[in-house]
C-alpha cells in the first residue's frame, strides 16, 4: 500500500475514498465457481453480494455469497440476504456488505439495471464497488475480474433524473466518465498459500494452457457480430436525435414566421385603427417536442467502447501467439535445411 | 470384508479447500477444530464435492455440541441458489479422527447416504497440510457388538476450467523469499501469453539438456521418454514453407484489420461525444 508522505487529502477528481480493491483468494474462487456454474447451466447473469471491510484506502473483500435467481419468489430477496449474513456472522465472517458482483459476456455489462443498482449501492454504502467477472474470457484462459465505481458526475446526473443534453453538458458526463475502474488485487493468507502449494501438486500440469489455443476465428466472429449489433443500435439512436433536432429547428422557423405574420397583421390593423389581435401564447400553439433522453446512447457508446477495447486486446494476444508459432516454424525450417 | 463395493473416490474442488482454510482462520479463540458440511453430488462411486460451509460447534471432553438447525438453515439457503448440490458428507480440520468424529458422522449419515468425511490438516503435522477422506465402514461380528471404522479412500482434485486459471493466478501470491504473500493483479492478456512463452522456453531447455545428456552418455536412455519426445517433435504440424507463410500472413492481415476497425470505432465514439456535448438544442 503506497503511503505518500504528507496528508493524503489530495482527493482525486471523483472524490473516491478507495484506491484499490483487495480480494481474498476465497472470494475470487467462489465468484469463479458461481459464475461458471450459471453460465454452464443457463445463460443467465449470475449475481451475488460481496462482504468485507474498508481498511485505510483499500476495500478488502473477504467473502461473498450468490443471490438466488429472480424466478424464485418463496422468500424475499432482502430476507435471503439478511438470513445469509446473519448465518455468516455466526462463523465470524465479516458481515459488512461492501458491494456486489455480476457475470458478464465480454463488454455488455454496462446496462441500465446495472447503473441503477450501483447507484443505489453507492448512495447507501459510500465505498461500494461492483465487480464484473467476464465469463467468456475467463473460460478461454484469461481470468478477468474488474472492479468499477460510479463517478461523482454520474451519481449527480442520476440524482437529477433526467438525461437531456443540457444536463449532460452541464455535468460534463460522457460515456467515458460513467464508471471508473478501481485496481483489483488478490492477496492470500499464509495458510492459504500452504494449501495452494499442496494443491499445485495434485492438479495436473497440462490443465490451464487452453489460452494458448490458436483458433481465433470463432471468437472473433462472435465478438464482431455483437459489436455490429451495438453499432446499429447507436446508429438508430443517432437518427432519432437528428430527427428531433430537425423537428425543433423547423418548429423554430414556424414560430418565427407566425410571430412575424402576427406583428404584420397588428401593424396593418393599427394602420386601419382596429384593435390589435389578442396576444396568444406562442408556446401553446407550438408545443415543444420532448427531448429524447441521452442515457441510452451513452450506455451503448460505453458498451461499444468496451467491446472495441476487448477486441483489440484479443487481436494483439492472438498476434503474439501467431508469432510464437512462426518462431517454431522457423526453427523447424532451419533444422531441416541444415 | 468386501470393500469392493466401496470403490468411492472423492473429487474436491479448490473452492472447498479455500473455504475450509478460511473457516479455520476465523475460528473462535477457544476452538481447536472446525467442522462443517460438504455439498456436492454423488454418482456411480464418485463423490464430487463442489461447495461447503462451516457449522459452529463446541467440543467437550465427552460430548460434542453442534448447531444442527444452523446447518439445515444454511443448506436450505444454498439450495435456493444451487438446487443440484446435496449434502454428501462433512469436513473437519486437524490430523486425526477422534471419538467425537463418530458422533458427528452418525448425525450426517442420517442426512445423506454414506457420508464422506474429509480432513484437512491445518495443524501442519509433518510439515504438510494433509488432505484425507474417509467413509465409515461397519464392522464386527454379526451377533456381537457392531462398530464402525473410518476407512481412508482416495482423494483427487478436480476443477472447472476457469477454476484452474483462478488457482494459477492465486498461486502467484506465493513468493519464495518474502515472509508475507505478495499482491497479484489479474494479468493483461499479452502478459499472460508472454509468460507462457517463457515457460515453454524453460521447458524446452530442460528437454534439450536431457537429450544432450543422453547423447553424451551421462544419463541412461529411457525408451518411454524417447518415444514421447518423438511424439512431441512430430506433433508440430508438417507444413511447407509456403503453406505456413500463407496461413500466417492471412491471419495477421485479418487481425490487423480488426484492430484498425476497432480503433476507428473508438475514435469515432470520442468524436461523437465531443460533438454532442458541443451542440445545444
Coordinates of C-alpha atoms in Angstrom, one line a residue:
Chain A
X1 CA 0.0 0.0 0.0
X2 CA 1.7 3.2 -1.1
X3 CA 1.9 5.8 1.5
X4 CA 2.5 9.3 0.2
X5 CA 4.4 11.5 2.6
X6 CA 2.2 14.2 4.0
X7 CA -1.5 14.3 4.2
X8 CA -3.4 12.5 1.5
X9 CA -6.1 15.0 1.5
X10 CA -5.4 15.4 -2.2
X11 CA -8.6 13.8 -3.4
X12 CA -8.8 12.6 -7.0
X13 CA -11.4 14.4 -9.1
X14 CA -14.1 11.9 -8.3
X15 CA -13.7 12.1 -4.6
X16 CA -13.1 8.4 -4.2
X17 CA -12.0 7.1 -0.9
X18 CA -11.0 3.8 -2.4
X19 CA -7.6 3.5 -4.1
X20 CA -7.8 -0.2 -4.8
X21 CA -9.7 -3.3 -4.1
X22 CA -8.1 -6.3 -2.5
X23 CA -9.8 -9.7 -2.6
X24 CA -9.1 -12.9 -0.9
X25 CA -8.4 -16.0 -2.9
X26 CA -11.6 -17.4 -1.4
X27 CA -13.8 -14.7 -2.7
X28 CA -12.2 -14.9 -6.1
X29 CA -12.7 -18.7 -6.3
X30 CA -16.3 -18.5 -5.1
X31 CA -17.1 -15.9 -7.7
X32 CA -15.5 -18.0 -10.4
X33 CA -17.4 -21.1 -9.4
X34 CA -20.7 -19.4 -9.2
X35 CA -20.5 -17.6 -12.5
X36 CA -19.1 -20.6 -14.2
X37 CA -21.9 -22.8 -13.0
X38 CA -24.6 -20.3 -14.0
X39 CA -23.0 -19.9 -17.4
X40 CA -22.8 -23.6 -17.9
X41 CA -26.4 -24.4 -17.0
X42 CA -28.3 -21.4 -18.3
X43 CA -27.1 -18.3 -19.8
X44 CA -28.5 -16.1 -17.0
X45 CA -26.4 -13.5 -15.4
X46 CA -25.0 -14.5 -12.0
X47 CA -25.1 -12.0 -9.2
X48 CA -24.1 -12.0 -5.7
X49 CA -23.0 -9.9 -2.7
X50 CA -19.5 -9.0 -1.6
X51 CA -18.6 -9.0 2.1
X52 CA -15.6 -7.4 3.6
X53 CA -14.4 -4.3 5.2
X54 CA -12.7 -1.0 4.4
X55 CA -9.1 -0.5 5.7
X56 CA -7.4 2.8 5.1
X57 CA -7.8 3.4 1.4
X58 CA -8.4 -0.1 0.3
X59 CA -11.5 -2.1 0.1
X60 CA -11.0 -5.7 1.3
X61 CA -13.3 -8.4 0.0
X62 CA -13.0 -11.4 2.3
X63 CA -16.1 -13.4 1.3
X64 CA -19.1 -13.4 -1.0
X65 CA -22.3 -15.3 -1.5
X66 CA -24.5 -15.7 -4.5
X67 CA -28.0 -14.4 -4.9
X68 CA -30.8 -16.7 -5.9
X69 CA -32.4 -16.2 -9.2
X70 CA -35.3 -13.9 -9.5
X71 CA -37.8 -16.5 -10.6
X72 CA -37.9 -17.9 -7.1
X73 CA -40.4 -15.9 -5.1
X74 CA -40.8 -18.0 -2.0
X75 CA -38.5 -15.8 0.1
X76 CA -38.0 -12.1 -0.4
X77 CA -34.5 -11.1 -1.6
X78 CA -33.9 -8.9 1.3
X79 CA -34.8 -11.7 3.7
X80 CA -32.4 -14.0 1.9
X81 CA -29.6 -11.5 2.2
X82 CA -30.3 -10.8 5.9
X83 CA -30.6 -14.5 6.7
X84 CA -27.3 -15.3 4.9
X85 CA -25.5 -12.5 6.6
X86 CA -26.7 -13.5 10.0
X87 CA -25.6 -17.1 9.4
X88 CA -22.2 -16.0 8.2
X89 CA -21.8 -13.7 11.2
X90 CA -22.1 -16.8 13.4
X91 CA -19.0 -18.2 11.9
X92 CA -17.1 -14.9 12.3
X93 CA -17.2 -13.9 8.6
X94 CA -17.0 -10.1 8.0
X95 CA -20.6 -9.0 7.6
X96 CA -20.1 -5.6 6.2
X97 CA -21.8 -5.5 2.8
X98 CA -19.3 -3.8 0.5
X99 CA -20.6 -4.3 -2.9
X100 CA -21.9 -6.8 -5.4
X101 CA -20.6 -8.9 -8.3
X102 CA -22.1 -9.8 -11.6
X103 CA -21.0 -12.0 -14.5
X104 CA -20.9 -10.6 -18.0
X105 CA -20.2 -11.6 -21.6
X106 CA -17.3 -9.5 -22.7
X107 CA -18.4 -5.9 -22.7
X108 CA -22.1 -5.9 -22.3
X109 CA -22.4 -5.4 -18.6
X110 CA -23.0 -1.7 -19.0
X111 CA -26.8 -1.5 -18.8
X112 CA -29.5 0.5 -17.2
X113 CA -30.2 -2.0 -14.4
X114 CA -26.5 -2.1 -13.6
X115 CA -26.4 1.7 -13.3
X116 CA -29.4 1.8 -11.1
X117 CA -28.2 -0.9 -8.8
X118 CA -24.8 0.6 -8.4
X119 CA -26.3 4.0 -7.9
X120 CA -28.4 2.6 -5.0
X121 CA -25.5 0.8 -3.5
X122 CA -23.2 3.7 -3.7
X123 CA -25.6 6.1 -2.2
X124 CA -26.3 3.8 0.8
X125 CA -22.8 2.5 1.2
X126 CA -20.2 5.0 0.3
X127 CA -17.4 2.7 -0.8
X128 CA -19.2 0.0 -2.6
X129 CA -17.9 -1.4 -5.8
X130 CA -19.3 -3.7 -8.5
X131 CA -17.0 -6.5 -9.6
X132 CA -17.5 -7.8 -13.1
X133 CA -16.5 -11.3 -14.0
X134 CA -16.0 -11.9 -17.7
X135 CA -17.2 -15.4 -18.2
X136 CA -16.3 -15.8 -21.9
X137 CA -12.8 -14.6 -21.5
X138 CA -12.2 -16.5 -18.3
X139 CA -13.3 -19.7 -19.8
X140 CA -10.8 -19.2 -22.6
X141 CA -8.0 -18.8 -20.1
X142 CA -7.7 -15.1 -19.1
X143 CA -9.2 -14.6 -15.7
X144 CA -10.8 -11.2 -15.8
X145 CA -12.1 -9.6 -12.7
X146 CA -12.6 -5.8 -12.7
X147 CA -14.0 -3.5 -10.1
X148 CA -15.9 -0.4 -11.0
X149 CA -17.4 2.5 -9.2
X150 CA -19.7 5.2 -10.5
X151 CA -18.0 8.6 -10.8
X152 CA -19.3 11.6 -8.8
X153 CA -20.7 13.1 -12.0
X154 CA -22.6 10.0 -12.8
X155 CA -24.2 10.0 -9.4
X156 CA -25.2 13.6 -9.7
X157 CA -26.6 13.0 -13.1
X158 CA -28.6 10.1 -11.8
X159 CA -29.9 12.1 -9.0
X160 CA -31.3 14.7 -11.3
X161 CA -33.2 12.0 -13.0
X162 CA -33.4 13.5 -16.5
X163 CA -30.9 12.9 -19.2
X164 CA -31.3 15.8 -21.6
X165 CA -28.3 17.0 -23.4
X166 CA -28.3 20.2 -21.3
X167 CA -27.8 18.3 -18.1
X168 CA -25.1 16.2 -19.6
X169 CA -23.3 19.2 -20.9
X170 CA -23.6 20.9 -17.5
X171 CA -22.2 18.0 -15.6
X172 CA -19.7 17.1 -18.3
X173 CA -20.7 13.5 -18.4
X174 CA -19.8 11.4 -21.3
X175 CA -19.8 7.6 -21.7
X176 CA -16.2 7.7 -20.5
X177 CA -17.0 9.3 -17.2
X178 CA -19.7 7.0 -16.1
X179 CA -17.6 4.4 -14.4
X180 CA -14.1 4.5 -13.1
X181 CA -12.1 1.3 -12.8
X182 CA -10.5 0.5 -9.5
X183 CA -7.4 -1.6 -9.5
X184 CA -8.1 -5.1 -8.4
X185 CA -5.5 -7.1 -6.3
X186 CA -5.6 -10.6 -5.0
X187 CA -3.9 -11.5 -1.7
X188 CA -3.9 -14.7 0.3
X189 CA -3.0 -15.6 3.8
X190 CA 0.0 -17.7 4.7
X191 CA -2.1 -20.8 5.5
X192 CA -3.9 -20.5 2.2
X193 CA -0.5 -20.3 0.4
X194 CA 0.4 -23.6 2.1
X195 CA -2.8 -25.1 1.0
X196 CA -2.3 -24.0 -2.6
X197 CA 1.2 -25.4 -2.7
X198 CA -0.4 -28.7 -1.7
X199 CA -3.0 -28.3 -4.4
X200 CA -0.4 -27.5 -7.0
X201 CA 1.0 -30.9 -6.7
X202 CA -2.4 -32.5 -7.1
X203 CA -3.6 -30.6 -10.1
X204 CA -2.2 -31.9 -13.4
X205 CA 0.2 -29.6 -15.1
X206 CA -1.4 -29.8 -18.6
X207 CA -4.6 -28.2 -17.5
X208 CA -4.6 -24.5 -17.7
X209 CA -2.9 -24.0 -21.0
X210 CA -6.0 -23.6 -23.1
X211 CA -5.4 -20.0 -23.6
X212 CA -2.5 -20.9 -26.0
X213 CA -5.1 -22.1 -28.4
X214 CA -4.6 -20.6 -31.9
X215 CA -8.1 -20.9 -33.1
X216 CA -9.3 -17.3 -33.0
X217 CA -11.8 -17.1 -35.8
X218 CA -14.9 -18.3 -34.0
X219 CA -14.4 -16.0 -31.0
X220 CA -13.6 -13.0 -33.2
X221 CA -16.7 -13.6 -35.3
X222 CA -18.9 -13.7 -32.3
X223 CA -17.4 -10.5 -30.8
X224 CA -17.6 -8.7 -34.1
X225 CA -21.2 -9.6 -34.5
X226 CA -22.1 -8.2 -31.1
X227 CA -20.1 -5.1 -32.0
X228 CA -22.1 -4.7 -35.2
X229 CA -25.4 -5.0 -33.3
X230 CA -24.4 -2.3 -30.9
X231 CA -23.2 0.0 -33.7
X232 CA -26.6 -0.5 -35.4
X233 CA -28.4 0.5 -32.2
X234 CA -26.2 3.5 -31.7
X235 CA -27.0 4.5 -35.3
X236 CA -30.7 4.3 -34.6
X237 CA -30.3 6.5 -31.6
X238 CA -28.3 9.0 -33.6
X239 CA -31.0 9.0 -36.3
X240 CA -33.6 9.6 -33.6
X241 CA -31.7 12.5 -32.2
X242 CA -31.1 14.0 -35.6
X243 CA -34.8 13.8 -36.4
X244 CA -35.6 15.5 -33.2
X245 CA -33.1 18.3 -34.0
X246 CA -34.7 18.8 -37.4
X247 CA -38.2 19.0 -35.9
X248 CA -37.0 21.6 -33.4
X249 CA -35.4 23.8 -36.0
X250 CA -38.4 23.5 -38.2
X251 CA -40.6 24.5 -35.2
X252 CA -38.4 27.5 -34.6
X253 CA -38.8 28.6 -38.1
X254 CA -42.6 28.2 -37.9
X255 CA -42.6 30.2 -34.7
X256 CA -40.7 33.0 -36.3
X257 CA -42.9 33.1 -39.3
X258 CA -46.0 33.1 -37.1
X259 CA -44.7 35.9 -35.0
X260 CA -43.8 38.0 -38.0
X261 CA -47.2 37.4 -39.5
X262 CA -48.8 38.5 -36.3
X263 CA -46.8 41.7 -36.0
X264 CA -47.5 42.4 -39.6
X265 CA -51.2 42.0 -39.1
X266 CA -51.1 44.1 -36.0
X267 CA -49.3 46.8 -37.8
X268 CA -51.9 46.6 -40.6
X269 CA -54.7 46.8 -38.1
X270 CA -53.2 49.6 -36.3
X271 CA -52.9 51.5 -39.6
X272 CA -56.7 50.9 -40.0
X273 CA -57.4 51.8 -36.5
X274 CA -58.6 48.4 -35.5
X275 CA -57.9 46.6 -32.3
X276 CA -54.9 44.5 -32.4
X277 CA -55.4 40.8 -32.2
X278 CA -55.1 39.4 -28.8
X279 CA -51.6 38.1 -27.8
X280 CA -51.7 34.4 -27.9
X281 CA -49.3 32.3 -26.1
X282 CA -46.8 31.2 -28.7
X283 CA -45.8 28.1 -26.8
X284 CA -49.3 26.7 -26.6
X285 CA -49.5 26.8 -30.4
X286 CA -46.2 25.2 -30.9
X287 CA -45.8 22.6 -28.3
X288 CA -42.1 21.9 -27.6
X289 CA -41.1 18.3 -28.6
X290 CA -39.9 16.1 -25.9
X291 CA -36.2 15.8 -25.8
X292 CA -35.0 12.2 -26.4
X293 CA -33.1 11.0 -23.3
X294 CA -29.4 10.7 -23.9
X295 CA -28.8 7.9 -21.4
X296 CA -29.4 5.0 -23.8
X297 CA -27.0 6.2 -26.5
X298 CA -24.5 6.9 -23.8
X299 CA -24.7 3.4 -22.5
X300 CA -24.5 1.9 -25.9
X301 CA -21.5 4.0 -26.7
X302 CA -19.9 2.8 -23.5
X303 CA -20.6 -0.8 -24.5
X304 CA -19.1 -0.3 -27.9
X305 CA -16.0 1.2 -26.3
X306 CA -15.5 -1.8 -24.1
X307 CA -16.1 -4.1 -27.0
X308 CA -13.6 -2.5 -29.2
X309 CA -11.1 -2.4 -26.4
X310 CA -11.5 -6.1 -25.8
X311 CA -11.3 -6.9 -29.4
X312 CA -8.0 -5.0 -29.9
X313 CA -6.6 -6.8 -26.8
X314 CA -7.8 -10.1 -28.1
X315 CA -6.2 -9.4 -31.5
X316 CA -2.9 -8.3 -30.0
X317 CA -2.6 -11.5 -28.0
X318 CA -3.6 -13.6 -31.0
X319 CA -0.8 -11.9 -33.0
X320 CA 1.6 -12.8 -30.2
X321 CA 0.6 -16.4 -30.4
X322 CA 1.0 -16.4 -34.2
X323 CA 4.5 -15.0 -33.9
X324 CA 5.4 -17.7 -31.5
X325 CA 4.3 -20.4 -34.0
X326 CA 6.3 -18.6 -36.6
X327 CA 9.3 -18.9 -34.4
X328 CA 8.7 -22.6 -34.1
X329 CA 8.2 -23.0 -37.8
X330 CA 11.4 -21.1 -38.5
X331 CA 13.3 -23.3 -36.1
X332 CA 11.9 -26.3 -37.9
X333 CA 12.9 -24.9 -41.2
X334 CA 16.4 -24.2 -40.1
X335 CA 16.7 -27.7 -38.7
X336 CA 15.6 -29.3 -42.0
X337 CA 17.8 -27.2 -44.2
X338 CA 21.0 -28.0 -42.2
Chain B
X1 CA -14.7 -57.8 4.3
X2 CA -15.9 -56.9 0.9
X3 CA -14.5 -53.5 0.3
X4 CA -15.0 -53.5 -3.4
X5 CA -18.5 -52.1 -3.1
X6 CA -16.8 -49.1 -1.6
X7 CA -15.0 -48.0 -4.7
X8 CA -15.5 -44.5 -3.8
X9 CA -13.3 -41.7 -4.9
X10 CA -13.7 -38.2 -3.7
X11 CA -13.2 -35.3 -6.1
X12 CA -12.8 -32.0 -4.4
X13 CA -13.0 -28.6 -6.0
X14 CA -10.4 -26.0 -4.8
X15 CA -13.2 -23.7 -3.5
X16 CA -13.9 -26.2 -0.8
X17 CA -10.3 -26.1 0.4
X18 CA -10.2 -22.3 0.4
X19 CA -13.3 -22.2 2.4
X20 CA -12.0 -24.7 5.0
X21 CA -8.8 -22.8 5.5
X22 CA -10.7 -19.5 5.8
X23 CA -13.1 -21.0 8.4
X24 CA -10.2 -22.4 10.4
X25 CA -8.5 -19.0 10.4
X26 CA -11.7 -17.3 11.6
X27 CA -12.5 -19.8 14.3
X28 CA -13.3 -18.8 17.9
X29 CA -10.4 -18.4 20.2
X30 CA -11.2 -21.5 22.2
X31 CA -11.8 -24.0 19.4
X32 CA -9.0 -26.2 18.1
X33 CA -11.1 -27.7 15.4
X34 CA -13.7 -26.5 13.0
X35 CA -16.3 -28.6 11.3
X36 CA -18.8 -28.1 8.5
X37 CA -20.9 -29.7 5.9
X38 CA -19.8 -30.8 2.4
X39 CA -22.1 -30.2 -0.5
X40 CA -22.0 -31.7 -3.9
X41 CA -23.3 -34.7 -5.9
X42 CA -22.6 -38.4 -5.7
X43 CA -22.7 -40.5 -8.8
X44 CA -21.5 -44.1 -9.5
X45 CA -18.8 -44.3 -7.0
X46 CA -17.5 -40.8 -7.5
X47 CA -18.4 -38.2 -4.9
X48 CA -17.9 -34.7 -6.3
X49 CA -17.7 -32.0 -3.6
X50 CA -18.3 -28.6 -5.0
X51 CA -19.1 -26.4 -2.0
X52 CA -19.0 -26.4 1.7
X53 CA -19.9 -24.2 4.7
X54 CA -18.8 -24.1 8.3
X55 CA -21.0 -25.1 11.2
X56 CA -20.4 -23.7 14.7
X57 CA -19.8 -26.4 17.3
X58 CA -18.2 -26.9 20.6
X59 CA -16.3 -29.9 21.8
X60 CA -16.1 -31.0 25.4
X61 CA -14.2 -33.9 26.9
X62 CA -17.0 -36.4 26.5
X63 CA -19.6 -34.8 24.3
X64 CA -20.0 -32.6 21.2
X65 CA -22.5 -29.8 20.5
X66 CA -23.1 -28.7 17.0
X67 CA -25.7 -26.4 15.8
X68 CA -27.7 -28.6 13.6
X69 CA -30.5 -26.2 12.9
X70 CA -28.0 -23.7 11.7
X71 CA -26.6 -26.4 9.3
X72 CA -30.1 -27.1 8.0
X73 CA -30.8 -23.4 7.5
X74 CA -27.7 -22.7 5.6
X75 CA -28.2 -25.8 3.5
X76 CA -31.7 -24.5 2.6
X77 CA -30.4 -21.1 1.7
X78 CA -27.8 -22.7 -0.5
X79 CA -30.4 -24.8 -2.2
X80 CA -32.2 -21.7 -3.4
X81 CA -29.1 -20.7 -5.3
X82 CA -27.9 -24.1 -6.5
X83 CA -30.6 -26.8 -6.3
X84 CA -28.3 -29.5 -7.5
X85 CA -26.0 -29.5 -4.5
X86 CA -26.8 -32.1 -1.8
X87 CA -25.2 -32.9 1.4
X88 CA -22.6 -35.5 0.7
X89 CA -20.6 -35.5 4.0
X90 CA -18.8 -33.3 6.4
X91 CA -15.3 -31.9 6.9
X92 CA -13.1 -31.2 9.9
X93 CA -9.7 -29.6 10.3
X94 CA -7.0 -31.4 12.2
X95 CA -5.0 -34.5 11.8
X96 CA -6.9 -37.3 13.2
X97 CA -10.3 -38.9 13.5
X98 CA -11.5 -38.7 17.1
X99 CA -14.3 -40.2 19.1
X100 CA -16.3 -37.1 18.6
X101 CA -16.0 -37.6 14.9
X102 CA -18.0 -40.8 15.0
X103 CA -20.8 -39.0 16.8
X104 CA -20.9 -36.3 14.2
X105 CA -20.6 -38.8 11.4
X106 CA -23.7 -40.6 12.8
X107 CA -25.7 -37.4 12.5
X108 CA -24.6 -36.9 8.9
X109 CA -25.4 -40.5 8.0
X110 CA -29.0 -39.6 8.9
X111 CA -28.8 -36.7 6.4
X112 CA -27.4 -38.5 3.5
X113 CA -26.5 -41.9 2.2
X114 CA -23.0 -43.0 3.2
X115 CA -21.5 -39.7 4.0
X116 CA -17.8 -38.9 3.3
X117 CA -15.6 -37.4 5.9
X118 CA -12.7 -35.2 4.8
X119 CA -10.0 -33.9 7.0
X120 CA -7.6 -31.1 6.2
X121 CA -4.6 -31.0 8.4
X122 CA -4.3 -27.3 9.3
X123 CA -2.0 -28.0 12.2
X124 CA 0.6 -28.9 9.6
X125 CA 1.8 -32.2 11.1
X126 CA 4.8 -33.5 9.3
X127 CA 5.2 -30.1 7.6
X128 CA 2.4 -30.9 5.1
X129 CA -1.2 -30.0 5.0
X130 CA -2.6 -33.4 4.5
X131 CA -5.9 -33.9 2.8
X132 CA -7.6 -37.2 3.6
X133 CA -11.0 -38.7 3.1
X134 CA -12.8 -41.4 4.9
X135 CA -16.0 -43.4 4.9
X136 CA -17.5 -45.2 7.8
X137 CA -17.5 -49.0 7.4
X138 CA -19.4 -51.1 9.9
X139 CA -17.5 -54.0 11.2
X140 CA -18.0 -56.5 13.9
X141 CA -19.3 -59.9 14.5
X142 CA -22.9 -60.4 13.3
X143 CA -24.2 -61.5 16.7
X144 CA -21.9 -59.4 18.7
X145 CA -21.4 -55.7 19.1
X146 CA -21.3 -53.7 16.0
X147 CA -18.9 -50.9 15.5
X148 CA -17.7 -48.7 12.7
X149 CA -14.3 -47.8 11.4
X150 CA -13.1 -44.9 9.3
X151 CA -11.5 -46.2 6.2
X152 CA -9.5 -44.0 4.0
X153 CA -10.5 -43.5 0.4
X154 CA -8.6 -41.8 -2.4
X155 CA -9.0 -38.1 -2.9
X156 CA -8.5 -36.1 -6.0
X157 CA -8.8 -32.5 -7.0
X158 CA -11.0 -31.7 -9.9
X159 CA -11.6 -28.2 -11.3
X160 CA -13.7 -26.5 -13.8
X161 CA -11.5 -24.7 -16.4
X162 CA -11.9 -21.2 -15.1
X163 CA -11.1 -22.6 -11.6
X164 CA -7.7 -23.8 -12.9
X165 CA -6.9 -20.3 -14.1
X166 CA -8.1 -18.7 -10.9
X167 CA -5.9 -21.1 -9.0
X168 CA -2.9 -20.3 -11.2
X169 CA -3.5 -16.6 -10.6
X170 CA -3.9 -17.0 -6.9
X171 CA -0.8 -19.2 -6.6
X172 CA 1.2 -16.3 -7.8
X173 CA 0.8 -14.8 -4.4
X174 CA 3.1 -17.3 -3.1
X175 CA 6.6 -16.0 -3.3
X176 CA 9.7 -17.8 -2.4
X177 CA 11.6 -15.3 -0.4
X178 CA 9.1 -12.9 1.2
X179 CA 7.6 -13.7 4.6
X180 CA 4.2 -12.4 3.6
X181 CA 2.5 -13.1 0.4
X182 CA 2.6 -10.6 -2.4
X183 CA -0.3 -9.0 -4.1
X184 CA -1.3 -10.1 -7.5
X185 CA -3.3 -8.5 -10.2
X186 CA -5.3 -10.2 -12.9
X187 CA -3.0 -10.0 -15.8
X188 CA -3.3 -8.5 -19.2
X189 CA -3.7 -11.0 -22.0
X190 CA -0.4 -10.2 -23.6
X191 CA 1.5 -10.6 -20.3
X192 CA 0.0 -14.0 -19.8
X193 CA 0.9 -15.1 -23.3
X194 CA 4.5 -13.9 -22.9
X195 CA 4.7 -15.7 -19.6
X196 CA 3.5 -18.9 -21.2
X197 CA 6.1 -18.3 -23.9
X198 CA 8.9 -18.0 -21.4
X199 CA 7.6 -21.1 -19.5
X200 CA 7.7 -23.0 -22.7
X201 CA 11.2 -22.0 -23.5
X202 CA 12.3 -23.1 -20.0
X203 CA 10.6 -26.5 -20.6
X204 CA 12.3 -26.8 -23.9
X205 CA 15.7 -26.0 -22.3
X206 CA 15.1 -28.9 -19.9
X207 CA 14.2 -31.3 -22.7
X208 CA 17.3 -30.2 -24.6
X209 CA 19.7 -30.7 -21.7
X210 CA 18.2 -34.1 -21.1
X211 CA 18.7 -35.1 -24.7
X212 CA 22.2 -33.9 -24.8
X213 CA 23.0 -35.7 -21.6
X214 CA 21.7 -38.9 -23.1
X215 CA 23.7 -38.4 -26.2
X216 CA 26.8 -37.8 -24.2
X217 CA 26.0 -41.0 -22.2
X218 CA 25.8 -39.1 -19.0
X219 CA 22.3 -40.3 -18.4
X220 CA 20.9 -43.7 -19.3
X221 CA 18.4 -43.5 -22.1
X222 CA 14.8 -44.3 -21.3
X223 CA 12.7 -45.7 -24.1
X224 CA 9.4 -44.3 -22.9
X225 CA 10.8 -40.8 -22.6
X226 CA 12.4 -41.1 -26.0
X227 CA 9.1 -42.2 -27.6
X228 CA 7.2 -39.3 -26.0
X229 CA 9.9 -37.0 -27.2
X230 CA 9.4 -38.3 -30.7
X231 CA 5.7 -37.7 -30.4
X232 CA 6.4 -34.2 -29.3
X233 CA 8.6 -33.4 -32.3
X234 CA 6.1 -34.9 -34.7
X235 CA 3.2 -33.0 -33.2
X236 CA 4.4 -29.8 -34.8
X237 CA 2.2 -29.8 -37.9
X238 CA 4.1 -30.5 -41.1
X239 CA 3.6 -27.6 -43.3
X240 CA 5.7 -26.5 -46.2
X241 CA 7.2 -23.1 -46.0
X242 CA 4.7 -21.6 -48.5
X243 CA 1.7 -23.0 -46.7
X244 CA 2.8 -21.7 -43.4
X245 CA 3.6 -18.2 -44.6
X246 CA 0.3 -18.1 -46.4
X247 CA -1.6 -19.1 -43.3
X248 CA 0.4 -16.8 -41.2
X249 CA 0.1 -13.8 -43.4
X250 CA -3.7 -14.1 -43.9
X251 CA -4.2 -14.4 -40.2
X252 CA -2.0 -11.5 -39.4
X253 CA -3.9 -9.4 -42.0
X254 CA -7.3 -10.3 -40.6
X255 CA -6.2 -9.4 -37.1
X256 CA -4.6 -6.2 -38.0
X257 CA -7.7 -5.1 -40.0
X258 CA -9.9 -5.9 -37.0
X259 CA -7.6 -3.8 -34.8
X260 CA -7.8 -0.9 -37.1
X261 CA -11.5 -1.1 -37.3
X262 CA -11.9 -1.2 -33.5
X263 CA -9.6 1.8 -33.1
X264 CA -11.5 3.6 -35.7
X265 CA -14.7 2.9 -33.8
X266 CA -13.2 4.2 -30.6
X267 CA -12.0 7.4 -32.2
X268 CA -15.4 8.0 -33.8
X269 CA -17.2 7.5 -30.5
X270 CA -15.0 10.0 -28.8
X271 CA -15.5 12.5 -31.6
X272 CA -19.3 11.9 -31.4
X273 CA -19.2 12.6 -27.6
X274 CA -17.3 15.9 -28.1
X275 CA -19.8 16.9 -30.8
X276 CA -22.9 16.1 -28.8
X277 CA -21.6 18.0 -25.9
X278 CA -20.8 21.0 -28.0
X279 CA -24.2 21.3 -29.7
X280 CA -27.0 22.8 -27.8
X281 CA -30.6 22.1 -28.9

